[in-house]
Amino acid sequence: MPLFQPSLQRAMMRWMLLLFAVFSTFSSGQTFMDPIIGFYPGSSNISKKYENSITVAFLLPYNTFWNITEQSVYDACTFCGWIRQMDSAGEMVVNHVNNDPSILPNTMVNILRVQSWDQKLASSDNPGGAAIAALRLASHSPPVIAAFGDSSGTSTKMSAGVLSQNQIPMCGPIQNLPKLSETANYPYFFRTTYSNKWGSDIAILLNRWKVKRVAIIYDGDDYESAGACLDVKGSLFSNNIIVLSYMQYHGNLHHVDFEDIVAELHRLDARYMVLCAQGWTRSYDLINRANATGLISSKHVWIVTNPPYPEDYSGVGIDERLNSLVGMVYISPNFQINSAPNFRSIEERWKTLYEQDPLKYQIDYISWPNGGSYDCMGTILYSLDKFLKHPNYTPQMLGSGELQHRLTKSAFLSSGFPGISLNPMTLDSNGDMAANTIFMTLDQRFWTDGFQPPFGEVEKLTGEYLSHGEPTFYGGLTSPPADGPPILIPTPWVMTTENSSGRLVLSLIVIGYIVCLSSAAFLFRYRKHPSIKLLNIFYVQYSIAGSLLMLTSLVFYFQHPTQSTCYVRVWTGLIGFSTIVSPIVFKNIYIWRIFSWKTAQAKGYVGKLAWSLFIASVALSVIQMILLGLWMKEENYQVEGIIYDGTKLVFECRLIHNSHIVDILSAFNALIIFSPAIASFITKDVSVQYSESSLLVLKSLVLLLLALVATQMGFDENTLLKECICIWIAALFIPVVQVGSKALEVISETGLLSTLSSFRKSQTGGAKNGGVTSHNSMNSLKNQHVKGSLQVLSPKPNVRKIQTASYLTNMAANMSYRTKGYSSIWWSLPWKATKNATVCTFRRKSWMIIRSIGDEVNAYVLEFAELIVKDRIVYVLVPPSNGKGKHAFGGYQIMCEFGTEKEAQSFASDLRSTLSSAVQFKQ
């Protein structure tokens, strides 16, 4: 049982979409609150029509043209005239049906005009207006049974999506965006125009010509053209036709000279090119440049989705600039010819209406805007009439909205409507007009007559190719030219353990696992060693887990890639990456916050801080997972074969299209790359002993360099190997650099202690273990400036012996450090409460260990302090933070006495370990 009932789900979705629509509308500059223009009841001379009624909505940018009263204003706004034609054509069908006793015989059709996305008022292609209109329809009373309109493919994605969510069918009269064919996303949307999905048709034609190599160029600034070529690329790949190159240009940028595209076509020796672009755009500039470099010839074939006319060409008549277009293969739907009786009859009716009201109908002939709208509204009403012939359905049920769940696009596939584009109007299973696809090789007949006989045709519903003659290519040839030099069948190349790249990557994986597991074992074995405690083992172990996960991603580079392995590569790699970096960053922030005296006094602060930063580190990985989940929902991977060096077919994971979630995911991981450097800046004032600023900066630089190398390298047979090496280096940075450096330090220190032990035995003449050291030997040890040794200030023999634990109990609760030459110490009791003090030299620095009345013990580094000993009382003069005078802290002098070097080293080790614990806040 679902958590929410469908009605509640739809209500929640409406509210969320409404919020989105309002914000996006404000950003687009299209400011209106209620999009309803008006309700227009139908009228009829047939009395039975008044027995029932239904309401259909017209979704158009009415604010652009609705109140225009002069033709000169329409002439100044071509777009306004088009939209006016669309409204008039839809109304023309409604009036015809309301006065036709055979269609919806006892039902009147009313019109609800609604302001949708406005190309003129909106500053960019923003869907806000379409969302508001669609949401308003969902709550209108009386219920809206169906809708037609919208004037943009991108805005229709919003309106069709919202209306589908609310079970309101929508017909698109002019939208050619291929994505709108997705039934899963738009189950209630259909259209009476072509979908720009030419891929399967082009593949059928090229297979017939035995062409196996094609280059694709598209206008990246035009959504419909980009979608068309995306469909072409997928179909060619499915038919084992090699895509030599998939190139885009920006048609909105007038400084583009197309040199890179032309050079690439020459380099590939491409003979067959598919160009997806609108006419009257910069596509002609591309063709002109290709012609100048010899790419328009009898050896080359250009397949175009629209004739690439010059931007100032009128569209009719001979123009010498069109000579370079001769022989191009133009793809087009096989619309009903304009000499067909049905077409002529509709055009005559339109012409009569135009003569009665020229301002309302704008032109006296059938055009793309008015023809598509006529077919849209006719398909809706004829399909509803056919729908009501079901014995269980009544006009009352239809008008009340009870049958909306039945009105998916499948209810409109075969309406029987005698349309302008097709007669009868038929749709395919995607809800697209099922006109056959025809192929023409352009010549002068096309730009003088607007049409020429096709040489071939693909039946839309069956995929059968119908030949109508031979094509005539550039130069008069009728046989398809060769698609390039003799084809060498490329050898598929994948990474396996049988080739050198695969064996190298496998070795790297094994080495990486060994390094990570050895690092983890080493940290556990020496977890009590002072140098290791400084690392904060928990955070480093967490980071090593990320390294293991990132190394695991390399496993999925073997064998032939699939869509699943492409996804797993990204998931394991990026989650491992964030798991590596975040613990190191938050550990240093943890130390920085500890050294903040203002916050350290709060009760329970340490524990809360530790848990807060741990949760933040985990949250970073969770955010990464959420973004990856959204990315998988929006994006699709496609495994492509790319020829390298003419002989090798290398497979690559490539995204079918890019969306905003890709930008967000990239920005998030870029932030992770720079986060160590940011943390280094934040923690710059931390004591040198605990600061990892250099490591953090190095980490950011290494990650940035690896990211640049991985993203900017070209594609060849070694690309996968290069990617794997970059991932391997990023994964092992922490185990090798951070843990490795501490391992060397531990090994070095262990060696020095062994040397000291040998030296001590030689000084005592081979004394046995446990013997008492002489006073001279003690002084000898005191004077050895060896790292880790403990020296005593003014040592005297036969003084009271102390134990380390008695003076360092709970030392983790208070820790002193020095910043900018001034002293700073954490504790809650005043200095006058000091009971006693021990002053020792440790690691070549002077330390004062002070015990207060309670159990608190403070260790204080005396870098610039003066020590004065009078009568066994120690006075420490320290510059105050305000720089005025000096503070004198007094205490009883307590001497340190050791029997052997081992005891001295043990005391030094305990002191160092305790100081490390102060940083980690472990009692």
mmCIF file of C-alpha atoms in Angstrom, residues 445-653:
data_model
loop_
_atom_site.group_PDB
_atom_site.id
_atom_site.type_symbol
_atom_site.label_atom_id
_atom_site.label_comp_id
_atom_site.label_asym_id
_atom_site.label_seq_id
_atom_site.Cartn_x
_atom_site.Cartn_y
_atom_site.Cartn_z
ATOM 1 C CA ARG A 445 12.796 22.604 -57.689
ATOM 2 C CA PHE A 446 12.729 22.674 -53.909
ATOM 3 C CA TRP A 447 13.311 26.405 -53.506
ATOM 4 C CA THR A 448 11.138 27.365 -56.435
ATOM 5 C CA ASP A 449 8.196 24.987 -55.832
ATOM 6 C CA GLY A 450 8.701 24.312 -52.113
ATOM 7 C CA PHE A 451 8.687 20.572 -52.767
ATOM 8 C CA GLN A 452 10.253 17.921 -54.982
ATOM 9 C CA PRO A 453 9.631 14.209 -55.437
ATOM 10 C CA PRO A 454 11.443 12.045 -52.896
ATOM 11 C CA PHE A 455 13.821 9.275 -53.899
ATOM 12 C CA GLY A 456 12.932 7.146 -50.883
ATOM 13 C CA GLU A 457 10.517 6.768 -48.001
ATOM 14 C CA VAL A 458 10.409 4.919 -44.672
ATOM 15 C CA GLU A 459 7.025 3.692 -43.505
ATOM 16 C CA LYS A 460 6.595 5.157 -40.017
ATOM 17 C CA LEU A 461 4.798 2.296 -38.310
ATOM 18 C CA THR A 462 6.599 -0.659 -39.932
ATOM 19 C CA GLY A 463 10.085 0.713 -40.736
ATOM 20 C CA GLU A 464 9.867 -0.566 -44.319
ATOM 21 C CA TYR A 465 11.913 1.328 -46.941
ATOM 22 C CA LEU A 466 10.087 2.285 -50.130
ATOM 23 C CA SER A 467 12.188 3.325 -53.125
ATOM 24 C CA HIS A 468 10.847 5.998 -55.468
ATOM 25 C CA GLY A 469 13.911 6.367 -57.649
ATOM 26 C CA GLU A 470 17.599 7.141 -57.470
ATOM 27 C CA PRO A 471 19.057 10.076 -55.528
ATOM 28 C CA THR A 472 20.981 12.769 -57.376
ATOM 29 C CA PHE A 473 24.024 13.815 -55.359
ATOM 30 C CA TYR A 474 26.309 16.818 -55.789
ATOM 31 C CA GLY A 475 27.850 16.736 -59.247
ATOM 32 C CA GLY A 476 25.028 14.649 -60.728
ATOM 33 C CA LEU A 477 26.079 11.248 -59.348
ATOM 34 C CA THR A 478 23.251 8.802 -58.659
ATOM 35 C CA SER A 479 25.259 6.184 -56.792
ATOM 36 C CA PRO A 480 26.202 6.795 -53.144
ATOM 37 C CA PRO A 481 29.913 7.638 -52.926
ATOM 38 C CA ALA A 482 32.269 5.554 -50.804
ATOM 39 C CA ASP A 483 32.217 6.451 -47.113
ATOM 40 C CA GLY A 484 36.002 6.794 -46.965
ATOM 41 C CA PRO A 485 39.197 4.856 -47.610
ATOM 42 C CA PRO A 486 39.022 1.039 -47.480
ATOM 43 C CA ILE A 487 37.651 0.051 -44.118
ATOM 44 C CA LEU A 488 39.968 -1.684 -41.730
ATOM 45 C CA ILE A 489 37.861 -3.604 -39.246
ATOM 46 C CA PRO A 490 38.988 -2.176 -35.919
ATOM 47 C CA THR A 491 40.009 -4.556 -33.178
ATOM 48 C CA PRO A 492 37.935 -4.087 -30.020
ATOM 49 C CA TRP A 493 40.195 -3.230 -27.102
ATOM 50 C CA VAL A 494 39.219 -3.693 -23.486
ATOM 51 C CA MET A 495 41.317 -3.795 -20.354
ATOM 52 C CA THR A 496 41.947 -7.370 -19.217
ATOM 53 C CA THR A 497 44.578 -9.257 -17.277
ATOM 54 C CA GLU A 498 45.911 -10.516 -20.606
ATOM 55 C CA ASN A 499 47.228 -7.120 -21.774
ATOM 56 C CA SER A 500 49.914 -4.936 -20.237
ATOM 57 C CA SER A 501 47.523 -2.154 -19.189
ATOM 58 C CA GLY A 502 45.274 -4.586 -17.368
ATOM 59 C CA ARG A 503 48.170 -6.298 -15.604
ATOM 60 C CA LEU A 504 49.550 -2.941 -14.522
ATOM 61 C CA VAL A 505 46.198 -1.791 -13.129
ATOM 62 C CA LEU A 506 45.720 -5.121 -11.366
ATOM 63 C CA SER A 507 49.173 -4.699 -9.798
ATOM 64 C CA LEU A 508 48.265 -1.185 -8.701
ATOM 65 C CA ILE A 509 45.058 -2.455 -7.100
ATOM 66 C CA VAL A 510 46.914 -5.180 -5.184
ATOM 67 C CA ILE A 511 49.646 -2.762 -4.095
ATOM 68 C CA GLY A 512 47.004 -0.230 -3.058
ATOM 69 C CA TYR A 513 45.135 -2.776 -0.942
ATOM 70 C CA ILE A 514 48.381 -3.905 0.695
ATOM 71 C CA VAL A 515 49.389 -0.311 1.478
ATOM 72 C CA CYS A 516 45.973 0.561 2.916
ATOM 73 C CA LEU A 517 45.637 -2.581 5.013
ATOM 74 C CA SER A 518 49.245 -2.320 6.192
ATOM 75 C CA SER A 519 48.654 1.297 7.183
ATOM 76 C CA ALA A 520 45.556 0.328 9.128
ATOM 77 C CA ALA A 521 47.407 -2.527 10.861
ATOM 78 C CA PHE A 522 50.360 -0.278 11.664
ATOM 79 C CA LEU A 523 48.090 2.342 13.206
ATOM 80 C CA PHE A 524 46.432 -0.298 15.367
ATOM 81 C CA ARG A 525 49.749 -1.841 16.420
ATOM 82 C CA TYR A 526 51.298 1.494 17.452
ATOM 83 C CA ARG A 527 48.070 3.200 18.506
ATOM 84 C CA LYS A 528 49.609 4.141 21.886
ATOM 85 C CA HIS A 529 52.776 5.573 20.399
ATOM 86 C CA PRO A 530 52.958 9.372 20.820
ATOM 87 C CA SER A 531 53.634 10.025 17.121
ATOM 88 C CA ILE A 532 50.676 7.895 16.082
ATOM 89 C CA LYS A 533 48.379 9.472 18.646
ATOM 90 C CA LEU A 534 49.062 12.844 17.050
ATOM 91 C CA LEU A 535 47.398 11.544 13.884
ATOM 92 C CA ASN A 536 44.098 10.925 15.641
ATOM 93 C CA ILE A 537 43.716 7.302 14.603
ATOM 94 C CA PHE A 538 39.933 7.241 14.193
ATOM 95 C CA TYR A 539 39.894 9.928 11.506
ATOM 96 C CA VAL A 540 42.809 8.391 9.615
ATOM 97 C CA GLN A 541 41.236 4.920 9.686
ATOM 98 C CA TYR A 542 38.029 6.438 8.312
ATOM 99 C CA SER A 543 40.029 8.048 5.525
ATOM 100 C CA ILE A 544 41.765 4.741 4.733
ATOM 101 C CA ALA A 545 38.319 3.147 4.325
ATOM 102 C CA GLY A 546 37.667 5.756 1.633
ATOM 103 C CA SER A 547 40.965 4.835 -0.020
ATOM 104 C CA LEU A 548 39.906 1.189 -0.167
ATOM 105 C CA LEU A 549 36.553 2.161 -1.699
ATOM 106 C CA MET A 550 38.232 4.375 -4.286
ATOM 107 C CA LEU A 551 40.654 1.584 -5.182
ATOM 108 C CA THR A 552 37.673 -0.724 -5.624
ATOM 109 C CA SER A 553 36.396 1.506 -8.444
ATOM 110 C CA LEU A 554 39.413 0.399 -10.508
ATOM 111 C CA VAL A 555 38.041 -3.150 -10.609
ATOM 112 C CA PHE A 556 35.179 -1.928 -12.825
ATOM 113 C CA TYR A 557 37.550 -0.705 -15.540
ATOM 114 C CA PHE A 558 38.153 -4.297 -16.612
ATOM 115 C CA GLN A 559 36.329 -6.085 -19.425
ATOM 116 C CA HIS A 560 33.751 -4.524 -21.738
ATOM 117 C CA PRO A 561 32.001 -1.620 -19.986
ATOM 118 C CA THR A 562 28.250 -1.660 -19.478
ATOM 119 C CA GLN A 563 25.878 1.018 -18.279
ATOM 120 C CA SER A 564 25.918 -0.593 -14.822
ATOM 121 C CA THR A 565 29.714 -0.688 -14.524
ATOM 122 C CA CYS A 566 29.873 2.917 -15.715
ATOM 123 C CA TYR A 567 27.613 3.922 -12.834
ATOM 124 C CA VAL A 568 29.534 1.805 -10.296
ATOM 125 C CA ARG A 569 32.817 3.446 -11.331
ATOM 126 C CA VAL A 570 31.429 6.867 -10.560
ATOM 127 C CA TRP A 571 29.682 5.853 -7.328
ATOM 128 C CA THR A 572 32.634 4.040 -5.747
ATOM 129 C CA GLY A 573 35.127 6.615 -6.985
ATOM 130 C CA LEU A 574 33.327 9.746 -5.798
ATOM 131 C CA ILE A 575 32.057 8.339 -2.495
ATOM 132 C CA GLY A 576 35.530 7.021 -1.756
ATOM 133 C CA PHE A 577 36.981 10.404 -2.705
ATOM 134 C CA SER A 578 34.761 12.338 -0.296
ATOM 135 C CA THR A 579 35.405 9.741 2.434
ATOM 136 C CA ILE A 580 39.160 10.217 2.018
ATOM 137 C CA VAL A 581 39.174 13.992 2.187
ATOM 138 C CA SER A 582 36.457 14.870 4.710
ATOM 139 C CA PRO A 583 37.993 13.177 7.824
ATOM 140 C CA ILE A 584 41.329 14.941 7.298
ATOM 141 C CA VAL A 585 39.618 18.316 6.901
ATOM 142 C CA PHE A 586 37.325 17.899 9.904
ATOM 143 C CA LYS A 587 40.122 16.542 12.088
ATOM 144 C CA ASN A 588 42.079 19.765 11.601
ATOM 145 C CA ILE A 589 38.983 21.843 12.276
ATOM 146 C CA TYR A 590 38.532 19.747 15.410
ATOM 147 C CA ILE A 591 42.037 20.658 16.619
ATOM 148 C CA TRP A 592 41.489 24.310 15.757
ATOM 149 C CA ARG A 593 38.289 24.448 17.771
ATOM 150 C CA ILE A 594 40.006 22.785 20.733
ATOM 151 C CA PHE A 595 42.638 25.514 20.761
ATOM 152 C CA SER A 596 39.896 28.149 20.957
ATOM 153 C CA TRP A 597 39.940 29.097 24.662
ATOM 154 C CA LYS A 598 36.592 30.838 24.534
ATOM 155 C CA THR A 599 34.729 27.654 23.748
ATOM 156 C CA ALA A 600 36.817 25.077 25.520
ATOM 157 C CA GLN A 601 35.397 25.935 28.929
ATOM 158 C CA ALA A 602 31.861 24.845 28.051
ATOM 159 C CA LYS A 603 30.762 21.697 29.816
ATOM 160 C CA GLY A 604 30.734 18.683 27.500
ATOM 161 C CA TYR A 605 32.109 20.799 24.677
ATOM 162 C CA VAL A 606 34.768 18.299 23.650
ATOM 163 C CA GLY A 607 32.425 15.376 23.256
ATOM 164 C CA LYS A 608 29.846 17.441 21.410
ATOM 165 C CA LEU A 609 32.510 18.817 19.093
ATOM 166 C CA ALA A 610 33.858 15.342 18.316
ATOM 167 C CA TRP A 611 30.417 13.964 17.507
ATOM 168 C CA SER A 612 29.393 17.054 15.526
ATOM 169 C CA LEU A 613 32.416 16.889 13.265
ATOM 170 C CA PHE A 614 32.091 13.136 12.824
ATOM 171 C CA ILE A 615 28.460 13.589 11.765
ATOM 172 C CA ALA A 616 29.531 16.378 9.394
ATOM 173 C CA SER A 617 32.097 14.074 7.820
ATOM 174 C CA VAL A 618 29.511 11.346 7.310
ATOM 175 C CA ALA A 619 27.004 13.930 6.029
ATOM 176 C CA LEU A 620 29.433 14.934 3.304
ATOM 177 C CA SER A 621 29.410 11.384 1.969
ATOM 178 C CA VAL A 622 25.618 11.249 2.299
ATOM 179 C CA ILE A 623 25.273 14.446 0.263
ATOM 180 C CA GLN A 624 27.534 12.883 -2.330
ATOM 181 C CA MET A 625 25.203 9.866 -2.459
ATOM 182 C CA ILE A 626 22.104 12.040 -2.797
ATOM 183 C CA LEU A 627 23.627 14.009 -5.664
ATOM 184 C CA LEU A 628 24.677 10.769 -7.356
ATOM 185 C CA GLY A 629 21.148 9.433 -6.957
ATOM 186 C CA LEU A 630 19.660 12.547 -8.567
ATOM 187 C CA TRP A 631 22.319 12.361 -11.262
ATOM 188 C CA MET A 632 21.395 8.755 -12.083
ATOM 189 C CA LYS A 633 17.748 9.788 -12.331
ATOM 190 C CA GLU A 634 18.494 12.660 -14.728
ATOM 191 C CA GLU A 635 21.340 11.184 -16.767
ATOM 192 C CA ASN A 636 21.925 8.068 -18.801
ATOM 193 C CA TYR A 637 25.229 6.499 -19.669
ATOM 194 C CA GLN A 638 25.875 5.170 -23.123
ATOM 195 C CA VAL A 639 28.822 2.931 -23.955
ATOM 196 C CA GLU A 640 30.387 4.179 -27.174
ATOM 197 C CA GLY A 641 33.012 2.640 -29.378
ATOM 198 C CA ILE A 642 35.584 5.145 -30.613
ATOM 199 C CA ILE A 643 38.168 4.272 -33.253
ATOM 200 C CA TYR A 644 41.727 5.103 -32.258
ATOM 201 C CA ASP A 645 44.634 5.082 -34.654
ATOM 202 C CA GLY A 646 42.406 3.566 -37.343
ATOM 203 C CA THR A 647 42.801 0.043 -35.994
ATOM 204 C CA LYS A 648 41.535 -0.073 -32.434
ATOM 205 C CA LEU A 649 37.986 0.251 -31.195
ATOM 206 C CA VAL A 650 38.114 1.622 -27.651
ATOM 207 C CA PHE A 651 34.960 1.674 -25.551
ATOM 208 C CA GLU A 652 34.100 4.631 -23.373
ATOM 209 C CA CYS A 653 31.339 5.555 -20.923
#
